[in-house]
GROMACS .gro file of C-alpha atoms in nm:
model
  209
    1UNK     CA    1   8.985   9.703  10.951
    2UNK     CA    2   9.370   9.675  10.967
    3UNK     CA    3   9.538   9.332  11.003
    4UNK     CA    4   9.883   9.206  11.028
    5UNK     CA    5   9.905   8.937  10.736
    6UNK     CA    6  10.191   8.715  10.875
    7UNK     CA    7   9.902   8.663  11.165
    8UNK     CA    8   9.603   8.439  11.126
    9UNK     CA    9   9.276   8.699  11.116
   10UNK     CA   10   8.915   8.564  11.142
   11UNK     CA   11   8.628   8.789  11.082
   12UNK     CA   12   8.246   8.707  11.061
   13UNK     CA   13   8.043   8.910  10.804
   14UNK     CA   14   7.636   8.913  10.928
   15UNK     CA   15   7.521   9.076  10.605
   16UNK     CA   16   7.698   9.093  10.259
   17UNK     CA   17   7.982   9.301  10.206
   18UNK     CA   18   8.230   9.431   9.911
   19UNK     CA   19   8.584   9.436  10.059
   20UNK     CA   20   8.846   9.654   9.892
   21UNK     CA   21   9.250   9.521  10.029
   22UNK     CA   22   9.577   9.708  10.057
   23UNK     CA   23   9.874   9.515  10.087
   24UNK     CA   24  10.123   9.748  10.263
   25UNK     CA   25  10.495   9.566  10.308
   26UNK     CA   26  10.678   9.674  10.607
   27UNK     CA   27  10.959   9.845  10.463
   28UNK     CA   28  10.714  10.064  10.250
   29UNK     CA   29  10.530  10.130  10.595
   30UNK     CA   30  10.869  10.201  10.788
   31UNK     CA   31  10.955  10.435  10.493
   32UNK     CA   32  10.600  10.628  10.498
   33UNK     CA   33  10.558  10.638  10.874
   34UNK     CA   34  10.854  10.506  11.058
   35UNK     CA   35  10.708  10.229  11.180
   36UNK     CA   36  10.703   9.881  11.027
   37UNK     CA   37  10.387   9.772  11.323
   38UNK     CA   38  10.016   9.933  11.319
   39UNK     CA   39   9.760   9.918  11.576
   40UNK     CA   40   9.542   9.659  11.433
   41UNK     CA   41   9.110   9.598  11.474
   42UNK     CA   42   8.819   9.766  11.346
   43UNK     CA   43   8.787  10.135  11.207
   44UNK     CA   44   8.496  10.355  11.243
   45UNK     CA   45   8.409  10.480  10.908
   46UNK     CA   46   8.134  10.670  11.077
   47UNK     CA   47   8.301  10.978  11.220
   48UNK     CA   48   8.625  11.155  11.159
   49UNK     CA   49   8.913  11.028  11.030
   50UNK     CA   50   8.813  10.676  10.945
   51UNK     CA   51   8.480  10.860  10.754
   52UNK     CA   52   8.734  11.052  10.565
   53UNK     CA   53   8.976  10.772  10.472
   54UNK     CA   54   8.649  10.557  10.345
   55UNK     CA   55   8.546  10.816  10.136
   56UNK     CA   56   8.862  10.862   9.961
   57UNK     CA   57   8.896  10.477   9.923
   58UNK     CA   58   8.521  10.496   9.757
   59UNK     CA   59   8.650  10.773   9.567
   60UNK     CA   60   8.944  10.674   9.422
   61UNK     CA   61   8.766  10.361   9.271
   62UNK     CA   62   8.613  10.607   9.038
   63UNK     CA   63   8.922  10.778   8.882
   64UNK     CA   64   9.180  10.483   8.912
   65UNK     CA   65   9.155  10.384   8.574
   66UNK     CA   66   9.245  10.711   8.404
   67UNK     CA   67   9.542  10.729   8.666
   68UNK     CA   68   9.899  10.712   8.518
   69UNK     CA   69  10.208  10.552   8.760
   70UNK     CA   70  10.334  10.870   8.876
   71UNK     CA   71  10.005  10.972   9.007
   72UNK     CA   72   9.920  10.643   9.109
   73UNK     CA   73  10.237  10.582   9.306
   74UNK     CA   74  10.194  10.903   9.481
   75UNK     CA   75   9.845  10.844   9.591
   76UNK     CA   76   9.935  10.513   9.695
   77UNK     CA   77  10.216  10.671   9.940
   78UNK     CA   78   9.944  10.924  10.072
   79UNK     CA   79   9.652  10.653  10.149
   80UNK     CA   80   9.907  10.467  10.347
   81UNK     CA   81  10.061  10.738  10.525
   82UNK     CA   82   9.647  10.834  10.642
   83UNK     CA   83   9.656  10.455  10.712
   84UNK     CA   84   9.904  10.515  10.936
   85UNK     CA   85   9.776  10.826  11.070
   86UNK     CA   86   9.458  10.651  11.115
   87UNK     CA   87   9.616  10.344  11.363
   88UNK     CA   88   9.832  10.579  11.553
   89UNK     CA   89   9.561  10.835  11.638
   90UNK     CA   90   9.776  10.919  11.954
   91UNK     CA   91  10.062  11.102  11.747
   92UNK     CA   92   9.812  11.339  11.596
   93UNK     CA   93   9.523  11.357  11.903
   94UNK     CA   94   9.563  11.807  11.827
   95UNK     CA   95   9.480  11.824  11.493
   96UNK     CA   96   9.091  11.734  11.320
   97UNK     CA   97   9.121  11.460  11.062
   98UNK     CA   98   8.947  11.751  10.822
   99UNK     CA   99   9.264  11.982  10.841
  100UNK     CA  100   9.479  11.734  10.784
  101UNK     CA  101   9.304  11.689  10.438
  102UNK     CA  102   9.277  12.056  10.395
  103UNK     CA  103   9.663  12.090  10.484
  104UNK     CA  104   9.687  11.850  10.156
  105UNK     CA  105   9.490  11.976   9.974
  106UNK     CA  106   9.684  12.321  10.043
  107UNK     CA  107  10.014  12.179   9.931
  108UNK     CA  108   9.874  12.000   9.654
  109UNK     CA  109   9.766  12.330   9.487
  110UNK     CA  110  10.103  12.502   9.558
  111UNK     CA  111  10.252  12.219   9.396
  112UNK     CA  112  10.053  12.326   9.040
  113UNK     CA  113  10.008  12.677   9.089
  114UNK     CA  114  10.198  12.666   8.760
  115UNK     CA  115   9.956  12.447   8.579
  116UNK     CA  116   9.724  12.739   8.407
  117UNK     CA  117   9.505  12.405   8.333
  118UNK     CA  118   9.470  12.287   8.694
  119UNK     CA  119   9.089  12.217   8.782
  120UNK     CA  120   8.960  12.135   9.106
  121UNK     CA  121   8.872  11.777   8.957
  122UNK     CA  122   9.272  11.751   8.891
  123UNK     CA  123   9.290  11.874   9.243
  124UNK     CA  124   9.086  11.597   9.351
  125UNK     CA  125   9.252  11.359   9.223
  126UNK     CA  126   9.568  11.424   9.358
  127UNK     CA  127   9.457  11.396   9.729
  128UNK     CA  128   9.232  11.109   9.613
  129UNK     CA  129   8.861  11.262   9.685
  130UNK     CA  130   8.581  11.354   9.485
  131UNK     CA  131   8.535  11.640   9.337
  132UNK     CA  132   8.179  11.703   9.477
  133UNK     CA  133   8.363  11.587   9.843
  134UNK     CA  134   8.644  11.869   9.756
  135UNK     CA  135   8.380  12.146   9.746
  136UNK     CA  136   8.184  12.015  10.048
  137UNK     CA  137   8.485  12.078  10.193
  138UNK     CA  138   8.508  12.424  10.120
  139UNK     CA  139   8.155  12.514  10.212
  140UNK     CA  140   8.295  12.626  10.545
  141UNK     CA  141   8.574  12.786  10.412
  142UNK     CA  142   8.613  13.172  10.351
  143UNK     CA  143   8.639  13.114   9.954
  144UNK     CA  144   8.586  12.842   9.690
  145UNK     CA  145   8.797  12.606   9.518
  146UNK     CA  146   8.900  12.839   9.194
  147UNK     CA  147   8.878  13.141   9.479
  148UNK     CA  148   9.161  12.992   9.633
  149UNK     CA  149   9.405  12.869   9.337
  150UNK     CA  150   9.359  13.226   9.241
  151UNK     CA  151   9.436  13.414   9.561
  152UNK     CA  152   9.793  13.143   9.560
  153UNK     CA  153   9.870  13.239   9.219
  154UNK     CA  154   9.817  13.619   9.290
  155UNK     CA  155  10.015  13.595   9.594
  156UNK     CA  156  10.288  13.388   9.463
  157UNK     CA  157  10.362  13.691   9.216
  158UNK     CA  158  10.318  13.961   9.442
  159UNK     CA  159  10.583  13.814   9.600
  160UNK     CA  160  10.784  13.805   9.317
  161UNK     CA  161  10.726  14.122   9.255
  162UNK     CA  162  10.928  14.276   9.551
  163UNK     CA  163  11.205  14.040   9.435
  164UNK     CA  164  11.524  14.237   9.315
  165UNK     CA  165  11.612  13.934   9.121
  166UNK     CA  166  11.304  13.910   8.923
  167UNK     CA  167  11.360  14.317   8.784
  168UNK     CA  168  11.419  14.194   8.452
  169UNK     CA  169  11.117  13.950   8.410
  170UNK     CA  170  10.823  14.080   8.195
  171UNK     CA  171  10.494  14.122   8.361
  172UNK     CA  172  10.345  13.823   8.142
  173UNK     CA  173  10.671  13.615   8.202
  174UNK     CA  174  10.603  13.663   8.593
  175UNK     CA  175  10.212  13.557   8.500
  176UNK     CA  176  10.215  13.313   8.294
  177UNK     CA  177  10.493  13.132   8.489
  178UNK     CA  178  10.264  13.104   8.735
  179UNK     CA  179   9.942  12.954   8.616
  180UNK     CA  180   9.733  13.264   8.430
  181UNK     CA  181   9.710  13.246   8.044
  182UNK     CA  182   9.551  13.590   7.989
  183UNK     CA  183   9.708  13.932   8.070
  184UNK     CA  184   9.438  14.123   8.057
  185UNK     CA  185   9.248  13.859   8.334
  186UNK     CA  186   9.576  13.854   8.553
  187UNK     CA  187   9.587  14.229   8.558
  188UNK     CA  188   9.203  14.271   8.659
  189UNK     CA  189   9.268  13.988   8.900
  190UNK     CA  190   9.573  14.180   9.067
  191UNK     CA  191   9.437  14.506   9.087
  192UNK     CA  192   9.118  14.375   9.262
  193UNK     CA  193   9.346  14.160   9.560
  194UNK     CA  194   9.599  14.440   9.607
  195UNK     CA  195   9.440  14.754   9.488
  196UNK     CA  196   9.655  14.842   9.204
  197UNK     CA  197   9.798  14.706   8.865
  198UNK     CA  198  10.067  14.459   8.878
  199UNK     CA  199  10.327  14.785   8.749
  200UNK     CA  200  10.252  15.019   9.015
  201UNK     CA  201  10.302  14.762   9.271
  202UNK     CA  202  10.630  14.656   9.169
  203UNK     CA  203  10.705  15.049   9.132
  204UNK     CA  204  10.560  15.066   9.462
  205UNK     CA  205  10.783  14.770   9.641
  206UNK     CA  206  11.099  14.902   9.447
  207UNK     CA  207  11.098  15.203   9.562
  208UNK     CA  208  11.056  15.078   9.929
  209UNK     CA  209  11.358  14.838   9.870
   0.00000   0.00000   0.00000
């Protein structure tokens, strides 16, 4: 449930429970979603986005502990910004509670495409999920977890590529700036996305510019 603190709040528990608290001020609320007032009352953890925000809740009690500030401060911004989301459901009525998590998740991996040691349990830590929730969320998607940090990485240097201000970068500079930590894999992982090695295409692209 959400409550305003500076109000009295009486709830009656039939069976027993384990309760879990976030202490939001209003400045940090104002700051995360422009608005220092939530609806307040009860949250349906059975469906949608209150099932989603539970099971990130549930989830980050298993990794908190190996959770430095800087990671712990920015989780803490993101579960109160889905709080948020969560009691002003009118402001986001067109898009599913599971694309919002997939949107970031999406941003979370362009954020360490440069990380050649970023796992999908890194990955689920930084949106706060499990990892086994991570890949159930992926079982309707076109490609896996490690599918899709690769296809990012392999786009973000074909990119590059056509770039007439990255001529003078290396092949392996170009990789290994962005994630990969073997040539010989990056190069078999090119040439089976775009159909050719990573030479010929920025041949190919120069020649076009």
């Amino acid at each position: 449930m959400i409550w305003d603190a500076s109000r009295p709040c009486r709830f009656r528990a039939h069976t027993a429970i384990s309760k879990t608290t976030l202490f939001v001020s209003r400045s940090r609320l104002r700051a995360l979603s422009g608005s220092d007032r939530l609806n307040t009352g009860l949250i349906n953890v059975s469906a949608g986005w209150g099932r989603l925000l539970r099971d990130r809740v549930l989830a980050l009690e298993q990794v908190i502990g190996s959770l430095d500030n800087s990671t712990f401060a920015r989780l803490a911004d993101s579960l109160i910004g889905e709080v948020a989301l969560l009691a002003q459901p009118q402001r986001h009525a067109t898009k599913r509670p599971r694309q919002i998590l997939l949107d970031r998740i999406d941003r979370a991996m362009d954020a360490r495409l440069a990380d050649p040691d970023f796992s999908p349990a890194e990955l689920a830590a930084c949106v706060g999920i499990s990892v086994s929730y991570l890949h159930h969320l992926f079982r309707d998607e076109t490609e896996t977890v490690r599918s899709c940090i690769l296809r990012k990485r392999l786009d973000a240097v074909a990119q590059l590529l056509q770039a007439p201000a990255s001529a003078r970068e290396s092949l392996t500079q170009i990789a290994f700036a962005h994630g990969f930590s073997s040539a010989a894999h990056f190069s078999r992982s090119f040439k089976l996305r775009f159909g050719c090695s990573p030479r010929a295409f920025r041949e190919d692209h120069r020649n076009i510019l």
